[in-house]
Amino acid sequence: MPRSVSASPTAAAIAPLQTVTVDLPAGGYPIHIGSGALSRLGPLLRERGWTEGRRVLVVSNPDVAGPYGAAVRASLESVGLLVHQLVLEAGEEQKTPRSIGLIHDAAFAARLERSSLMLALGGGVVGDMTGFAAATWLRGLAVVQVPTTLLAMVDAAIGGKTGVNHPGGKNLIGAFHQPDAVVVDPDTLATLPVREFRAGMAEVIKYGVIGDPALFENLEASEDPSSREGLGAERLQEVLQRCAAAKAEVVAADEREAGRRAVLNYGHTLGHVVETLSGYGRVLHGEAVAIGMVAAGALSVELGLWSPADQERQRRLIAACGLPVRWPGFEAEAALRCLRSDKKVRDGRVRFVLPSGLGSVVIRDDISDARVLQVLERLV
Ligand code: NAD
Ligand code: GLY
């Protein structure tokens, strides 16, 4: 297993929770991963100094508060925390400044103090909004992330990117605000729609291609990586640990995305085109990333950076996860306009993260529009 994964001694007495640490100059934080973690939330937070009498605002949505809200409350109350709950509507369209206002109203009503805590219980939408509300309330409250989608478990909940959307684009309003802890309970994936699970698998495959060939091979060895049941509990636990360790390592090396963290955008540059031109909501983020990875791989083959055989392995694994692999044949000008509007464009140049081997990537910003279009046309 990756270097930073260790068994948590306290947790080990009850069940094998694993802990990955995100090492940062201003103090690191743990990512606890394991079945049953939700019911151990209170004791885990007490270990972090969240003791009796502190206030906690749990932010969630009905899809998650329904099945898991009561267990979370009970666990937090078992260690004497004073629990308040806010249930927002579900969906990406809720990820707006208005929802931040609602969270701030709830924080005010709950009389949160500097010593209080916000806790995000949900997918990436709840996590991003709660993180941003915490970053901006009383000039910065602590936040604990409790992700309940695969995508949030392996990506969104880790690394401190928080924010909401602006009519001009996704995640344009935001702040870096690292969580105080991340608690991942794979059991919560039991209620996640399978399409959402598969979207999360795209980010999992991403970690394999950018730096963890053993993870990639582990997924290839699975008879059915397209669902939680198909993957199996043991492999899922390993996948969650490996992804958390991969993200922790990149974030520790480059917390504010000055350079290295950009590798996490593998599949996202061309994925952004798919997401935008299909109309947000029609294609899930992970589905767009899946197509974006196939497209980036094809571009890389075209440039002679990686082998057609590895590209085929990537395509096969993505398809085995029930994810799309074909470029949706957008009009060329629209695709180029969209590429140039991406947040990741620097000095007007589109930066592509391209595989250069299974487990390694390079960043290139010198690829002509004509070459990109030529490759995309072949993928339609
Ligand atoms: P999401 O939060 O919208 O969740 C997907 C759907 O699943 C929602 O309807 C949600 O209510 C439901 N759901 C969540 N957990 C469930 C569960 N256990 N059981 C049943 N239903 C459940 O989507 P997501 O894919 O988790 O996150 C996407 C968001 O994350 C986007 O806004 C994206 O910008 C953001 N994101 C952030 C980062 C980051 O670094 N901060 C990284 C990647 C993505
Ligand atoms: N999801 C990309 C990042 O956290 O940098």
mmCIF file of N, CA and C in Angstrom, residues 180-263:
data_model
loop_
_atom_site.group_PDB
_atom_site.id
_atom_site.type_symbol
_atom_site.label_atom_id
_atom_site.label_comp_id
_atom_site.label_asym_id
_atom_site.label_seq_id
_atom_site.Cartn_x
_atom_site.Cartn_y
_atom_site.Cartn_z
ATOM 1 N N ASP A 180 -10.482 19.738 8.607
ATOM 2 C CA ASP A 180 -9.784 19.310 9.828
ATOM 3 C C ASP A 180 -9.647 17.787 9.851
ATOM 4 N N ALA A 181 -10.551 17.131 9.156
ATOM 5 C CA ALA A 181 -10.492 15.662 9.009
ATOM 6 C C ALA A 181 -11.443 15.270 7.882
ATOM 7 N N VAL A 182 -11.184 14.107 7.302
ATOM 8 C CA VAL A 182 -12.093 13.539 6.300
ATOM 9 C C VAL A 182 -12.440 12.140 6.800
ATOM 10 N N VAL A 183 -13.722 11.826 6.813
ATOM 11 C CA VAL A 183 -14.138 10.505 7.301
ATOM 12 C C VAL A 183 -14.943 9.821 6.196
ATOM 13 N N VAL A 184 -14.413 8.700 5.714
ATOM 14 C CA VAL A 184 -14.993 8.005 4.553
ATOM 15 C C VAL A 184 -15.567 6.665 5.002
ATOM 16 N N ASP A 185 -16.868 6.516 4.835
ATOM 17 C CA ASP A 185 -17.505 5.231 5.156
ATOM 18 C C ASP A 185 -18.059 4.626 3.864
ATOM 19 N N PRO A 186 -17.382 3.599 3.316
ATOM 20 C CA PRO A 186 -17.851 3.025 2.037
ATOM 21 C C PRO A 186 -19.255 2.453 2.115
ATOM 22 N N ASP A 187 -19.742 2.168 3.327
ATOM 23 C CA ASP A 187 -21.106 1.627 3.446
ATOM 24 C C ASP A 187 -22.146 2.609 2.910
ATOM 25 N N THR A 188 -21.818 3.906 2.944
ATOM 26 C CA THR A 188 -22.808 4.891 2.475
ATOM 27 C C THR A 188 -23.023 4.783 0.959
ATOM 28 N N LEU A 189 -22.098 4.113 0.275
ATOM 29 C CA LEU A 189 -22.261 3.967 -1.182
ATOM 30 C C LEU A 189 -23.388 2.991 -1.527
ATOM 31 N N ALA A 190 -23.916 2.286 -0.512
ATOM 32 C CA ALA A 190 -24.996 1.312 -0.760
ATOM 33 C C ALA A 190 -26.214 1.992 -1.377
ATOM 34 N N THR A 191 -26.443 3.264 -1.042
ATOM 35 C CA THR A 191 -27.639 3.946 -1.553
ATOM 36 C C THR A 191 -27.336 4.836 -2.756
ATOM 37 N N LEU A 192 -26.063 4.918 -3.141
ATOM 38 C CA LEU A 192 -25.694 5.815 -4.253
ATOM 39 C C LEU A 192 -26.151 5.213 -5.586
ATOM 40 N N PRO A 193 -26.848 5.982 -6.426
ATOM 41 C CA PRO A 193 -27.240 5.441 -7.744
ATOM 42 C C PRO A 193 -26.012 4.951 -8.510
ATOM 43 N N VAL A 194 -26.172 3.832 -9.245
ATOM 44 C CA VAL A 194 -25.026 3.202 -9.905
ATOM 45 C C VAL A 194 -24.374 4.144 -10.920
ATOM 46 N N ARG A 195 -25.169 4.996 -11.538
ATOM 47 C CA ARG A 195 -24.573 5.933 -12.517
ATOM 48 C C ARG A 195 -23.592 6.883 -11.816
ATOM 49 N N GLU A 196 -23.941 7.287 -10.589
ATOM 50 C CA GLU A 196 -23.043 8.169 -9.821
ATOM 51 C C GLU A 196 -21.784 7.399 -9.398
ATOM 52 N N PHE A 197 -21.966 6.122 -9.051
ATOM 53 C CA PHE A 197 -20.798 5.305 -8.685
ATOM 54 C C PHE A 197 -19.825 5.240 -9.863
ATOM 55 N N ARG A 198 -20.377 4.981 -11.047
ATOM 56 C CA ARG A 198 -19.522 4.860 -12.241
ATOM 57 C C ARG A 198 -18.806 6.175 -12.536
ATOM 58 N N ALA A 199 -19.511 7.282 -12.332
ATOM 59 C CA ALA A 199 -18.874 8.590 -12.568
ATOM 60 C C ALA A 199 -17.662 8.739 -11.647
ATOM 61 N N GLY A 200 -17.790 8.246 -10.423
ATOM 62 C CA GLY A 200 -16.658 8.299 -9.486
ATOM 63 C C GLY A 200 -15.509 7.417 -9.955
ATOM 64 N N MET A 201 -15.842 6.310 -10.627
ATOM 65 C CA MET A 201 -14.786 5.404 -11.112
ATOM 66 C C MET A 201 -13.876 6.086 -12.129
ATOM 67 N N ALA A 202 -14.397 7.084 -12.835
ATOM 68 C CA ALA A 202 -13.540 7.806 -13.797
ATOM 69 C C ALA A 202 -12.378 8.467 -13.052
ATOM 70 N N GLU A 203 -12.674 9.067 -11.893
ATOM 71 C CA GLU A 203 -11.605 9.723 -11.121
ATOM 72 C C GLU A 203 -10.646 8.673 -10.550
ATOM 73 N N VAL A 204 -11.182 7.504 -10.221
ATOM 74 C CA VAL A 204 -10.330 6.429 -9.716
ATOM 75 C C VAL A 204 -9.335 6.003 -10.806
ATOM 76 N N ILE A 205 -9.846 5.794 -12.014
ATOM 77 C CA ILE A 205 -8.967 5.403 -13.139
ATOM 78 C C ILE A 205 -7.923 6.485 -13.371
ATOM 79 N N LYS A 206 -8.347 7.739 -13.226
ATOM 80 C CA LYS A 206 -7.409 8.867 -13.388
ATOM 81 C C LYS A 206 -6.174 8.681 -12.507
ATOM 82 N N TYR A 207 -6.393 8.340 -11.228
ATOM 83 C CA TYR A 207 -5.240 8.167 -10.321
ATOM 84 C C TYR A 207 -4.324 7.043 -10.811
ATOM 85 N N GLY A 208 -4.937 5.995 -11.361
ATOM 86 C CA GLY A 208 -4.126 4.894 -11.876
ATOM 87 C C GLY A 208 -3.221 5.361 -13.002
ATOM 88 N N VAL A 209 -3.796 6.097 -13.942
ATOM 89 C CA VAL A 209 -3.027 6.511 -15.128
ATOM 90 C C VAL A 209 -1.968 7.554 -14.744
ATOM 91 N N ILE A 210 -2.317 8.486 -13.867
ATOM 92 C CA ILE A 210 -1.341 9.562 -13.596
ATOM 93 C C ILE A 210 -0.209 9.134 -12.666
ATOM 94 N N GLY A 211 -0.402 8.045 -11.888
ATOM 95 C CA GLY A 211 0.697 7.743 -10.972
ATOM 96 C C GLY A 211 0.661 6.426 -10.234
ATOM 97 N N ASP A 212 -0.381 5.612 -10.455
ATOM 98 C CA ASP A 212 -0.459 4.389 -9.657
ATOM 99 C C ASP A 212 -0.835 3.194 -10.547
ATOM 100 N N PRO A 213 0.146 2.656 -11.293
ATOM 101 C CA PRO A 213 -0.156 1.533 -12.192
ATOM 102 C C PRO A 213 -0.722 0.319 -11.455
ATOM 103 N N ALA A 214 -0.327 0.126 -10.174
ATOM 104 C CA ALA A 214 -0.850 -1.030 -9.430
ATOM 105 C C ALA A 214 -2.355 -0.876 -9.213
ATOM 106 N N LEU A 215 -2.797 0.343 -8.987
ATOM 107 C CA LEU A 215 -4.236 0.593 -8.845
ATOM 108 C C LEU A 215 -4.940 0.258 -10.163
ATOM 109 N N PHE A 216 -4.355 0.705 -11.263
ATOM 110 C CA PHE A 216 -4.933 0.446 -12.589
ATOM 111 C C PHE A 216 -5.057 -1.066 -12.801
ATOM 112 N N GLU A 217 -3.988 -1.791 -12.482
ATOM 113 C CA GLU A 217 -3.996 -3.248 -12.703
ATOM 114 C C GLU A 217 -4.990 -3.940 -11.780
ATOM 115 N N ASN A 218 -5.117 -3.422 -10.576
ATOM 116 C CA ASN A 218 -6.083 -3.963 -9.628
ATOM 117 C C ASN A 218 -7.501 -3.849 -10.200
ATOM 118 N N LEU A 219 -7.793 -2.720 -10.834
ATOM 119 C CA LEU A 219 -9.121 -2.530 -11.428
ATOM 120 C C LEU A 219 -9.303 -3.448 -12.635
ATOM 121 N N GLU A 220 -8.246 -3.588 -13.418
ATOM 122 C CA GLU A 220 -8.319 -4.482 -14.583
ATOM 123 C C GLU A 220 -8.605 -5.917 -14.142
ATOM 124 N N ALA A 221 -8.109 -6.264 -12.955
ATOM 125 C CA ALA A 221 -8.271 -7.642 -12.466
ATOM 126 C C ALA A 221 -9.680 -7.902 -11.944
ATOM 127 N N SER A 222 -10.446 -6.843 -11.745
ATOM 128 C CA SER A 222 -11.803 -7.021 -11.237
ATOM 129 C C SER A 222 -12.716 -7.495 -12.374
ATOM 130 N N GLU A 223 -13.556 -8.492 -12.078
ATOM 131 C CA GLU A 223 -14.455 -8.981 -13.127
ATOM 132 C C GLU A 223 -15.490 -7.943 -13.506
ATOM 133 N N ASP A 224 -15.885 -7.125 -12.504
ATOM 134 C CA ASP A 224 -16.893 -6.102 -12.785
ATOM 135 C C ASP A 224 -16.634 -4.855 -11.932
ATOM 136 N N PRO A 225 -15.835 -3.914 -12.465
ATOM 137 C CA PRO A 225 -15.562 -2.702 -11.684
ATOM 138 C C PRO A 225 -16.650 -1.625 -11.850
ATOM 139 N N SER A 226 -17.797 -1.995 -12.431
ATOM 140 C CA SER A 226 -18.794 -0.969 -12.748
ATOM 141 C C SER A 226 -19.791 -0.732 -11.624
ATOM 142 N N SER A 227 -19.678 -1.479 -10.530
ATOM 143 C CA SER A 227 -20.594 -1.250 -9.415
ATOM 144 C C SER A 227 -19.888 -1.605 -8.110
ATOM 145 N N ARG A 228 -20.462 -1.128 -7.015
ATOM 146 C CA ARG A 228 -19.892 -1.394 -5.692
ATOM 147 C C ARG A 228 -19.895 -2.899 -5.426
ATOM 148 N N GLU A 229 -21.000 -3.542 -5.796
ATOM 149 C CA GLU A 229 -21.111 -4.979 -5.552
ATOM 150 C C GLU A 229 -20.093 -5.731 -6.403
ATOM 151 N N GLY A 230 -19.960 -5.315 -7.651
ATOM 152 C CA GLY A 230 -19.030 -5.985 -8.559
ATOM 153 C C GLY A 230 -17.594 -5.854 -8.095
ATOM 154 N N LEU A 231 -17.260 -4.698 -7.571
ATOM 155 C CA LEU A 231 -15.883 -4.444 -7.131
ATOM 156 C C LEU A 231 -15.569 -5.249 -5.858
ATOM 157 N N GLY A 232 -16.566 -5.335 -4.985
ATOM 158 C CA GLY A 232 -16.382 -6.071 -3.729
ATOM 159 C C GLY A 232 -15.799 -5.169 -2.650
ATOM 160 N N ALA A 233 -16.139 -5.489 -1.395
ATOM 161 C CA ALA A 233 -15.785 -4.613 -0.267
ATOM 162 C C ALA A 233 -14.273 -4.457 -0.094
ATOM 163 N N GLU A 234 -13.554 -5.577 -0.257
ATOM 164 C CA GLU A 234 -12.112 -5.527 0.004
ATOM 165 C C GLU A 234 -11.391 -4.670 -1.042
ATOM 166 N N ARG A 235 -11.749 -4.896 -2.313
ATOM 167 C CA ARG A 235 -11.092 -4.120 -3.374
ATOM 168 C C ARG A 235 -11.490 -2.650 -3.267
ATOM 169 N N LEU A 236 -12.763 -2.396 -2.904
ATOM 170 C CA LEU A 236 -13.217 -1.008 -2.773
ATOM 171 C C LEU A 236 -12.416 -0.290 -1.691
ATOM 172 N N GLN A 237 -12.212 -0.962 -0.558
ATOM 173 C CA GLN A 237 -11.423 -0.362 0.529
ATOM 174 C C GLN A 237 -10.017 -0.018 0.032
ATOM 175 N N GLU A 238 -9.414 -0.938 -0.698
ATOM 176 C CA GLU A 238 -8.058 -0.693 -1.203
ATOM 177 C C GLU A 238 -8.042 0.475 -2.195
ATOM 178 N N VAL A 239 -9.060 0.500 -3.051
ATOM 179 C CA VAL A 239 -9.165 1.595 -4.033
ATOM 180 C C VAL A 239 -9.271 2.936 -3.305
ATOM 181 N N LEU A 240 -10.123 3.000 -2.286
ATOM 182 C CA LEU A 240 -10.316 4.263 -1.558
ATOM 183 C C LEU A 240 -9.008 4.698 -0.894
ATOM 184 N N GLN A 241 -8.288 3.757 -0.318
ATOM 185 C CA GLN A 241 -7.010 4.089 0.339
ATOM 186 C C GLN A 241 -5.982 4.578 -0.666
ATOM 187 N N ARG A 242 -5.881 3.874 -1.774
ATOM 188 C CA ARG A 242 -4.858 4.242 -2.777
ATOM 189 C C ARG A 242 -5.147 5.617 -3.360
ATOM 190 N N CYS A 243 -6.441 5.870 -3.641
ATOM 191 C CA CYS A 243 -6.798 7.180 -4.215
ATOM 192 C C CYS A 243 -6.549 8.289 -3.196
ATOM 193 N N ALA A 244 -6.930 8.047 -1.946
ATOM 194 C CA ALA A 244 -6.718 9.069 -0.915
ATOM 195 C C ALA A 244 -5.223 9.347 -0.763
ATOM 196 N N ALA A 245 -4.423 8.275 -0.777
ATOM 197 C CA ALA A 245 -2.971 8.457 -0.633
ATOM 198 C C ALA A 245 -2.401 9.218 -1.830
ATOM 199 N N ALA A 246 -2.911 8.914 -3.026
ATOM 200 C CA ALA A 246 -2.431 9.604 -4.233
ATOM 201 C C ALA A 246 -2.774 11.082 -4.159
ATOM 202 N N LYS A 247 -4.010 11.384 -3.776
ATOM 203 C CA LYS A 247 -4.399 12.801 -3.725
ATOM 204 C C LYS A 247 -3.646 13.514 -2.601
ATOM 205 N N ALA A 248 -3.511 12.830 -1.462
ATOM 206 C CA ALA A 248 -2.800 13.438 -0.318
ATOM 207 C C ALA A 248 -1.371 13.798 -0.718
ATOM 208 N N GLU A 249 -0.767 12.932 -1.479
ATOM 209 C CA GLU A 249 0.633 13.159 -1.861
ATOM 210 C C GLU A 249 0.758 14.386 -2.779
ATOM 211 N N VAL A 250 -0.149 14.484 -3.741
ATOM 212 C CA VAL A 250 -0.101 15.616 -4.683
ATOM 213 C C VAL A 250 -0.419 16.927 -3.951
ATOM 214 N N VAL A 251 -1.428 16.892 -3.082
ATOM 215 C CA VAL A 251 -1.821 18.118 -2.359
ATOM 216 C C VAL A 251 -0.694 18.561 -1.417
ATOM 217 N N ALA A 252 -0.051 17.596 -0.772
ATOM 218 C CA ALA A 252 1.056 17.951 0.133
ATOM 219 C C ALA A 252 2.211 18.588 -0.643
ATOM 220 N N ALA A 253 2.390 18.141 -1.885
ATOM 221 C CA ALA A 253 3.499 18.672 -2.691
ATOM 222 C C ALA A 253 3.166 20.045 -3.267
ATOM 223 N N ASP A 254 1.886 20.321 -3.465
ATOM 224 C CA ASP A 254 1.509 21.554 -4.176
ATOM 225 C C ASP A 254 0.098 21.966 -3.767
ATOM 226 N N GLU A 255 -0.015 22.490 -2.550
ATOM 227 C CA GLU A 255 -1.341 22.744 -1.971
ATOM 228 C C GLU A 255 -2.169 23.708 -2.819
ATOM 229 N N ARG A 256 -1.551 24.758 -3.361
ATOM 230 C CA ARG A 256 -2.306 25.809 -4.056
ATOM 231 C C ARG A 256 -2.251 25.728 -5.578
ATOM 232 N N GLU A 257 -1.916 24.577 -6.095
ATOM 233 C CA GLU A 257 -1.858 24.338 -7.541
ATOM 234 C C GLU A 257 -0.921 25.310 -8.259
ATOM 235 N N ALA A 258 0.278 25.432 -7.722
ATOM 236 C CA ALA A 258 1.283 26.254 -8.397
ATOM 237 C C ALA A 258 1.906 25.475 -9.551
ATOM 238 N N GLY A 259 1.828 24.159 -9.518
ATOM 239 C CA GLY A 259 2.452 23.365 -10.572
ATOM 240 C C GLY A 259 1.928 21.951 -10.580
ATOM 241 N N ARG A 260 2.541 21.114 -9.742
ATOM 242 C CA ARG A 260 2.293 19.671 -9.785
ATOM 243 C C ARG A 260 0.817 19.265 -9.683
ATOM 244 N N ARG A 261 0.039 19.997 -8.867
ATOM 245 C CA ARG A 261 -1.357 19.605 -8.645
ATOM 246 C C ARG A 261 -2.147 19.554 -9.955
ATOM 247 N N ALA A 262 -1.641 20.263 -10.953
ATOM 248 C CA ALA A 262 -2.329 20.267 -12.257
ATOM 249 C C ALA A 262 -2.473 18.859 -12.838
ATOM 250 N N VAL A 263 -1.636 17.909 -12.399
ATOM 251 C CA VAL A 263 -1.769 16.550 -12.960
ATOM 252 C C VAL A 263 -3.137 15.945 -12.635
#
